[in-house]
Amino acid sequence: MSPARTRRQEPAPIVEWLRPGVFTQAEILAELRRALVAGVAAPGSALPVDAIAERFQVSRIPVREALKSLQAEGLVEHQPRGEYIVTRLTQAEYTELYAMREALESLAMRAAIHRADDEMRSRLATLHTAAGEALAAGDAYAWDRIGRRIHATLIAASGMTLLPKLLDTVFNIAALAQPMGLVTAQELDELHGEHGEMVQAFVTGDADRLISASHRHTTHLQQLVASLPQDLDVFASPPKDESPELA
């Protein structure tokens, strides 16, 4: 995440998405993270501290502290003149990110499949059905949000405590550019089918099939991201009339 990639310095449209009012330090951090991961500010765009502080009705201090925390999470970068921008990854960094994701997910899924119960299986099946409905409606953003919940459910089923936090950070960084908003409907349909195979493998308790399906899915994601425009001025931000919630 090199300081050289800083040519986009216009104020980010993040301010209008933030919920106004007085927030605690923890709430300010969570709200900024929520908006960034929802993709409401393009990678490389500036994060105006004064405007954000005014939106929250607080001083600059808690906003700067929150941005420092987000920098530690890899979501923002600090510039030489004291400004903060949304993290902007190179293709090489995306490749590294997905390699990390695959290694961590494989570890979690092997543990998860041996702890599966009917409630977990039912939850995954319900999520995959909901994702299919979003896909049929042409809502790539809803599909992506539900897809992340599918992965999160599989990971949480492992019973591990530290690994899900690491993966959450990896997913958050990858979400900044909202790559799923730029892929074709056919590609989304293929990704949805891969999710379906993963869910089916989990439901039937087939660990090898689950890991194999997860590997194909991650490889496919890497290929898609590599094929997207190198110039991240091409950015698929969510429609203005949609809430950036990540429930």
mmCIF file of C-alpha atoms in Angstrom:
data_model
loop_
_atom_site.group_PDB
_atom_site.id
_atom_site.type_symbol
_atom_site.label_atom_id
_atom_site.label_comp_id
_atom_site.label_asym_id
_atom_site.label_seq_id
_atom_site.Cartn_x
_atom_site.Cartn_y
_atom_site.Cartn_z
ATOM 1 C CA MET A 1 0.000 0.000 0.000
ATOM 2 C CA SER A 2 2.468 2.535 -1.281
ATOM 3 C CA PRO A 3 2.183 6.311 -0.653
ATOM 4 C CA ALA A 4 2.903 6.723 -4.382
ATOM 5 C CA ARG A 5 -0.660 5.707 -5.219
ATOM 6 C CA THR A 6 -2.265 8.909 -3.927
ATOM 7 C CA ARG A 7 -3.360 10.839 -6.994
ATOM 8 C CA ARG A 8 -7.027 10.736 -5.941
ATOM 9 C CA GLN A 9 -7.383 13.422 -3.302
ATOM 10 C CA GLU A 10 -10.926 14.732 -3.767
ATOM 11 C CA PRO A 11 -13.079 14.498 -0.617
ATOM 12 C CA ALA A 12 -14.789 11.160 -0.243
ATOM 13 C CA PRO A 13 -18.605 11.039 -0.342
ATOM 14 C CA ILE A 14 -18.493 9.077 2.883
ATOM 15 C CA VAL A 15 -19.781 11.943 5.038
ATOM 16 C CA GLU A 16 -23.358 11.838 3.744
ATOM 17 C CA TRP A 17 -23.565 8.108 4.531
ATOM 18 C CA LEU A 18 -22.506 8.477 8.154
ATOM 19 C CA ARG A 19 -25.248 8.480 10.748
ATOM 20 C CA PRO A 20 -25.178 11.941 12.364
ATOM 21 C CA GLY A 21 -25.141 12.703 16.055
ATOM 22 C CA VAL A 22 -22.823 12.365 18.987
ATOM 23 C CA PHE A 23 -21.015 9.028 19.132
ATOM 24 C CA THR A 24 -18.620 7.438 21.573
ATOM 25 C CA GLN A 25 -15.073 6.669 20.412
ATOM 26 C CA ALA A 26 -15.988 3.024 19.798
ATOM 27 C CA GLU A 27 -19.148 3.994 17.895
ATOM 28 C CA ILE A 28 -17.251 6.439 15.669
ATOM 29 C CA LEU A 29 -14.768 3.713 14.811
ATOM 30 C CA ALA A 30 -17.529 1.196 14.061
ATOM 31 C CA GLU A 31 -19.495 3.682 11.956
ATOM 32 C CA LEU A 32 -16.509 4.656 9.830
ATOM 33 C CA ARG A 33 -15.579 1.002 9.343
ATOM 34 C CA ARG A 34 -19.176 0.190 8.373
ATOM 35 C CA ALA A 35 -19.211 2.844 5.667
ATOM 36 C CA LEU A 36 -15.764 1.998 4.286
ATOM 37 C CA VAL A 37 -16.463 -1.717 4.029
ATOM 38 C CA ALA A 38 -19.802 -0.941 2.375
ATOM 39 C CA GLY A 39 -17.822 0.783 -0.368
ATOM 40 C CA VAL A 40 -19.226 4.295 -0.051
ATOM 41 C CA ALA A 41 -15.794 5.889 -0.622
ATOM 42 C CA ALA A 42 -13.535 4.942 -3.521
ATOM 43 C CA PRO A 43 -10.066 3.558 -2.800
ATOM 44 C CA GLY A 44 -7.573 6.424 -2.846
ATOM 45 C CA SER A 45 -10.135 9.092 -1.973
ATOM 46 C CA ALA A 46 -9.557 11.507 0.887
ATOM 47 C CA LEU A 47 -11.264 11.214 4.248
ATOM 48 C CA PRO A 48 -12.031 14.800 5.370
ATOM 49 C CA VAL A 49 -11.481 14.850 9.132
ATOM 50 C CA ASP A 50 -13.220 18.187 9.707
ATOM 51 C CA ALA A 51 -16.351 17.221 7.775
ATOM 52 C CA ILE A 52 -16.540 13.835 9.490
ATOM 53 C CA ALA A 53 -16.137 15.445 12.918
ATOM 54 C CA GLU A 54 -18.896 17.913 12.094
ATOM 55 C CA ARG A 55 -21.174 15.070 10.987
ATOM 56 C CA PHE A 56 -20.623 13.284 14.294
ATOM 57 C CA GLN A 57 -20.784 16.570 16.262
ATOM 58 C CA VAL A 58 -17.454 15.871 17.921
ATOM 59 C CA SER A 59 -13.956 17.349 17.842
ATOM 60 C CA ARG A 60 -11.270 16.199 15.396
ATOM 61 C CA ILE A 61 -9.532 14.152 18.107
ATOM 62 C CA PRO A 62 -11.875 11.119 18.274
ATOM 63 C CA VAL A 63 -12.108 11.064 14.478
ATOM 64 C CA ARG A 64 -8.324 11.005 14.125
ATOM 65 C CA GLU A 65 -8.087 8.268 16.753
ATOM 66 C CA ALA A 66 -10.642 6.206 14.838
ATOM 67 C CA LEU A 67 -8.732 6.725 11.591
ATOM 68 C CA LYS A 68 -5.517 5.567 13.283
ATOM 69 C CA SER A 69 -7.301 2.374 14.320
ATOM 70 C CA LEU A 70 -8.584 1.881 10.780
ATOM 71 C CA GLN A 71 -5.052 2.406 9.493
ATOM 72 C CA ALA A 72 -3.907 -0.437 11.752
ATOM 73 C CA GLU A 73 -6.671 -2.587 10.217
ATOM 74 C CA GLY A 74 -5.434 -1.794 6.709
ATOM 75 C CA LEU A 75 -8.552 0.141 5.690
ATOM 76 C CA VAL A 76 -7.020 3.615 5.464
ATOM 77 C CA GLU A 77 -3.584 5.064 4.727
ATOM 78 C CA HIS A 78 -1.920 8.046 6.366
ATOM 79 C CA GLN A 79 -0.352 10.602 4.058
ATOM 80 C CA PRO A 80 2.765 12.756 4.644
ATOM 81 C CA ARG A 81 0.721 15.949 5.121
ATOM 82 C CA GLY A 82 -1.398 14.364 7.815
ATOM 83 C CA GLU A 83 -4.300 13.414 5.562
ATOM 84 C CA TYR A 84 -5.997 10.025 5.470
ATOM 85 C CA ILE A 85 -7.179 8.229 2.344
ATOM 86 C CA VAL A 86 -9.056 4.995 1.711
ATOM 87 C CA THR A 87 -6.609 2.127 1.148
ATOM 88 C CA ARG A 88 -5.937 1.358 -2.496
ATOM 89 C CA LEU A 89 -4.447 -2.044 -3.328
ATOM 90 C CA THR A 90 -2.289 -3.092 -6.248
ATOM 91 C CA GLN A 91 -3.091 -6.273 -8.126
ATOM 92 C CA ALA A 92 -0.117 -7.928 -6.412
ATOM 93 C CA GLU A 93 -1.567 -7.007 -3.029
ATOM 94 C CA TYR A 94 -4.958 -8.408 -4.013
ATOM 95 C CA THR A 95 -3.250 -11.666 -4.987
ATOM 96 C CA GLU A 96 -1.543 -11.777 -1.605
ATOM 97 C CA LEU A 97 -4.791 -10.979 0.161
ATOM 98 C CA TYR A 98 -6.680 -13.829 -1.498
ATOM 99 C CA ALA A 99 -3.809 -16.244 -0.819
ATOM 100 C CA MET A 100 -4.049 -15.337 2.868
ATOM 101 C CA ARG A 101 -7.791 -15.745 2.767
ATOM 102 C CA GLU A 102 -7.626 -19.207 1.246
ATOM 103 C CA ALA A 103 -5.082 -20.453 3.768
ATOM 104 C CA LEU A 104 -7.054 -19.149 6.735
ATOM 105 C CA GLU A 105 -10.437 -20.280 5.417
ATOM 106 C CA SER A 106 -9.192 -23.794 4.742
ATOM 107 C CA LEU A 107 -8.028 -24.070 8.336
ATOM 108 C CA ALA A 108 -11.357 -22.812 9.646
ATOM 109 C CA MET A 109 -13.505 -24.975 7.359
ATOM 110 C CA ARG A 110 -11.740 -28.212 8.260
ATOM 111 C CA ALA A 111 -12.550 -27.505 11.879
ATOM 112 C CA ALA A 112 -16.071 -26.281 11.122
ATOM 113 C CA ILE A 113 -17.261 -29.310 9.214
ATOM 114 C CA HIS A 114 -16.680 -31.553 12.219
ATOM 115 C CA ARG A 115 -18.742 -29.258 14.439
ATOM 116 C CA ALA A 116 -21.694 -28.885 12.091
ATOM 117 C CA ASP A 117 -25.170 -29.199 13.524
ATOM 118 C CA ASP A 118 -28.647 -28.911 12.033
ATOM 119 C CA GLU A 119 -28.957 -25.244 12.953
ATOM 120 C CA MET A 120 -25.728 -24.362 11.120
ATOM 121 C CA ARG A 121 -26.739 -26.376 8.067
ATOM 122 C CA SER A 122 -30.176 -24.748 7.984
ATOM 123 C CA ARG A 123 -28.698 -21.254 8.342
ATOM 124 C CA LEU A 124 -26.340 -21.789 5.419
ATOM 125 C CA ALA A 125 -29.070 -23.180 3.191
ATOM 126 C CA THR A 126 -31.294 -20.189 4.023
ATOM 127 C CA LEU A 127 -28.513 -17.727 3.256
ATOM 128 C CA HIS A 128 -27.760 -19.361 -0.090
ATOM 129 C CA THR A 129 -31.426 -19.203 -1.043
ATOM 130 C CA ALA A 130 -31.540 -15.499 -0.110
ATOM 131 C CA ALA A 131 -28.411 -14.877 -2.185
ATOM 132 C CA GLY A 132 -30.075 -16.553 -5.149
ATOM 133 C CA GLU A 133 -33.080 -14.269 -4.777
ATOM 134 C CA ALA A 134 -30.801 -11.199 -4.714
ATOM 135 C CA LEU A 135 -29.057 -12.475 -7.833
ATOM 136 C CA ALA A 136 -32.383 -13.004 -9.605
ATOM 137 C CA ALA A 137 -33.315 -9.422 -8.715
ATOM 138 C CA GLY A 138 -30.061 -8.154 -10.233
ATOM 139 C CA ASP A 139 -28.807 -6.812 -6.887
ATOM 140 C CA ALA A 140 -25.059 -7.515 -6.896
ATOM 141 C CA TYR A 141 -24.534 -5.579 -3.669
ATOM 142 C CA ALA A 142 -27.098 -7.593 -1.718
ATOM 143 C CA TRP A 143 -25.689 -10.804 -3.190
ATOM 144 C CA ASP A 144 -22.201 -9.812 -2.088
ATOM 145 C CA ARG A 145 -23.347 -8.969 1.456
ATOM 146 C CA ILE A 146 -25.160 -12.288 1.794
ATOM 147 C CA GLY A 147 -22.204 -14.117 0.281
ATOM 148 C CA ARG A 148 -19.982 -12.689 2.960
ATOM 149 C CA ARG A 149 -22.417 -13.941 5.583
ATOM 150 C CA ILE A 150 -22.163 -17.426 4.057
ATOM 151 C CA HIS A 151 -18.400 -17.334 4.459
ATOM 152 C CA ALA A 152 -18.678 -15.843 7.951
ATOM 153 C CA THR A 153 -21.099 -18.589 9.019
ATOM 154 C CA LEU A 154 -18.763 -21.310 7.757
ATOM 155 C CA ILE A 155 -15.838 -19.688 9.548
ATOM 156 C CA ALA A 156 -17.724 -19.107 12.809
ATOM 157 C CA ALA A 157 -18.749 -22.772 12.852
ATOM 158 C CA SER A 158 -15.077 -23.633 13.433
ATOM 159 C CA GLY A 159 -15.423 -22.545 17.054
ATOM 160 C CA MET A 160 -12.124 -20.667 16.796
ATOM 161 C CA THR A 161 -11.794 -17.198 18.292
ATOM 162 C CA LEU A 162 -8.714 -15.535 16.767
ATOM 163 C CA LEU A 163 -8.918 -16.820 13.203
ATOM 164 C CA PRO A 164 -12.379 -15.336 12.431
ATOM 165 C CA LYS A 165 -11.069 -11.905 13.491
ATOM 166 C CA LEU A 166 -8.111 -12.210 11.127
ATOM 167 C CA LEU A 167 -10.383 -13.248 8.281
ATOM 168 C CA ASP A 168 -12.772 -10.398 9.034
ATOM 169 C CA THR A 169 -9.899 -7.976 8.479
ATOM 170 C CA VAL A 170 -8.963 -9.673 5.202
ATOM 171 C CA PHE A 171 -12.568 -9.539 3.962
ATOM 172 C CA ASN A 172 -12.880 -5.878 4.979
ATOM 173 C CA ILE A 173 -9.802 -4.813 3.019
ATOM 174 C CA ALA A 174 -10.904 -6.728 -0.071
ATOM 175 C CA ALA A 175 -14.353 -5.105 0.110
ATOM 176 C CA LEU A 176 -13.081 -1.518 -0.178
ATOM 177 C CA ALA A 177 -13.165 -1.470 -3.986
ATOM 178 C CA GLN A 178 -16.474 -3.383 -4.190
ATOM 179 C CA PRO A 179 -15.180 -5.644 -6.999
ATOM 180 C CA MET A 180 -18.407 -7.654 -7.187
ATOM 181 C CA GLY A 181 -20.172 -4.530 -8.406
ATOM 182 C CA LEU A 182 -18.010 -4.608 -11.536
ATOM 183 C CA VAL A 183 -18.284 -8.241 -12.610
ATOM 184 C CA THR A 184 -20.863 -9.540 -15.086
ATOM 185 C CA ALA A 185 -24.136 -11.245 -14.232
ATOM 186 C CA GLN A 186 -22.786 -14.501 -15.662
ATOM 187 C CA GLU A 187 -19.733 -14.335 -13.432
ATOM 188 C CA LEU A 188 -21.903 -13.662 -10.388
ATOM 189 C CA ASP A 189 -24.025 -16.656 -11.295
ATOM 190 C CA GLU A 190 -20.900 -18.817 -11.444
ATOM 191 C CA LEU A 191 -19.727 -17.529 -8.064
ATOM 192 C CA HIS A 192 -23.170 -18.254 -6.649
ATOM 193 C CA GLY A 193 -22.924 -21.819 -7.906
ATOM 194 C CA GLU A 194 -19.569 -22.172 -6.167
ATOM 195 C CA HIS A 195 -21.156 -21.010 -2.928
ATOM 196 C CA GLY A 196 -23.828 -23.623 -3.476
ATOM 197 C CA GLU A 197 -21.238 -26.371 -3.819
ATOM 198 C CA MET A 198 -19.540 -25.219 -0.630
ATOM 199 C CA VAL A 199 -22.829 -25.204 1.265
ATOM 200 C CA GLN A 200 -23.735 -28.674 -0.055
ATOM 201 C CA ALA A 201 -20.332 -30.050 0.983
ATOM 202 C CA PHE A 202 -20.764 -28.605 4.458
ATOM 203 C CA VAL A 203 -24.276 -30.001 4.807
ATOM 204 C CA THR A 204 -23.131 -33.488 3.777
ATOM 205 C CA GLY A 205 -20.007 -33.356 5.941
ATOM 206 C CA ASP A 206 -17.588 -33.764 3.027
ATOM 207 C CA ALA A 207 -14.460 -31.912 4.193
ATOM 208 C CA ASP A 208 -12.356 -32.627 1.093
ATOM 209 C CA ARG A 209 -15.099 -31.428 -1.235
ATOM 210 C CA LEU A 210 -15.577 -28.296 0.878
ATOM 211 C CA ILE A 211 -11.883 -27.396 0.773
ATOM 212 C CA SER A 212 -11.700 -28.153 -2.955
ATOM 213 C CA ALA A 213 -14.764 -26.023 -3.689
ATOM 214 C CA SER A 214 -13.408 -23.211 -1.531
ATOM 215 C CA HIS A 215 -10.106 -23.323 -3.421
ATOM 216 C CA ARG A 216 -11.849 -23.086 -6.806
ATOM 217 C CA HIS A 217 -13.974 -20.209 -5.511
ATOM 218 C CA THR A 218 -10.995 -18.223 -4.218
ATOM 219 C CA THR A 219 -9.021 -18.874 -7.421
ATOM 220 C CA HIS A 220 -11.995 -17.657 -9.460
ATOM 221 C CA LEU A 221 -12.199 -14.490 -7.339
ATOM 222 C CA GLN A 222 -8.497 -13.842 -7.890
ATOM 223 C CA GLN A 223 -8.954 -14.199 -11.633
ATOM 224 C CA LEU A 224 -11.926 -11.844 -11.660
ATOM 225 C CA VAL A 225 -10.167 -9.160 -9.652
ATOM 226 C CA ALA A 226 -7.096 -9.470 -11.876
ATOM 227 C CA SER A 227 -9.297 -8.880 -14.930
ATOM 228 C CA LEU A 228 -10.872 -5.698 -13.569
ATOM 229 C CA PRO A 229 -9.631 -2.256 -14.669
ATOM 230 C CA GLN A 230 -6.227 -1.411 -13.221
ATOM 231 C CA ASP A 231 -7.338 2.203 -12.859
ATOM 232 C CA LEU A 232 -9.412 2.258 -9.705
ATOM 233 C CA ASP A 233 -11.078 5.463 -10.839
ATOM 234 C CA VAL A 234 -13.445 2.819 -12.225
ATOM 235 C CA PHE A 235 -15.234 2.099 -8.983
ATOM 236 C CA ALA A 236 -18.561 0.413 -8.311
ATOM 237 C CA SER A 237 -19.989 2.385 -5.415
ATOM 238 C CA PRO A 238 -23.393 1.325 -4.050
ATOM 239 C CA PRO A 239 -26.456 3.176 -5.363
ATOM 240 C CA LYS A 240 -27.172 6.350 -3.373
ATOM 241 C CA ASP A 241 -30.638 5.175 -2.362
ATOM 242 C CA GLU A 242 -29.352 1.990 -0.745
ATOM 243 C CA SER A 243 -28.257 1.695 2.863
ATOM 244 C CA PRO A 244 -24.694 0.443 3.281
ATOM 245 C CA GLU A 245 -25.696 -1.902 6.061
ATOM 246 C CA LEU A 246 -23.737 -5.142 6.331
ATOM 247 C CA ALA A 247 -26.197 -7.160 8.389
#
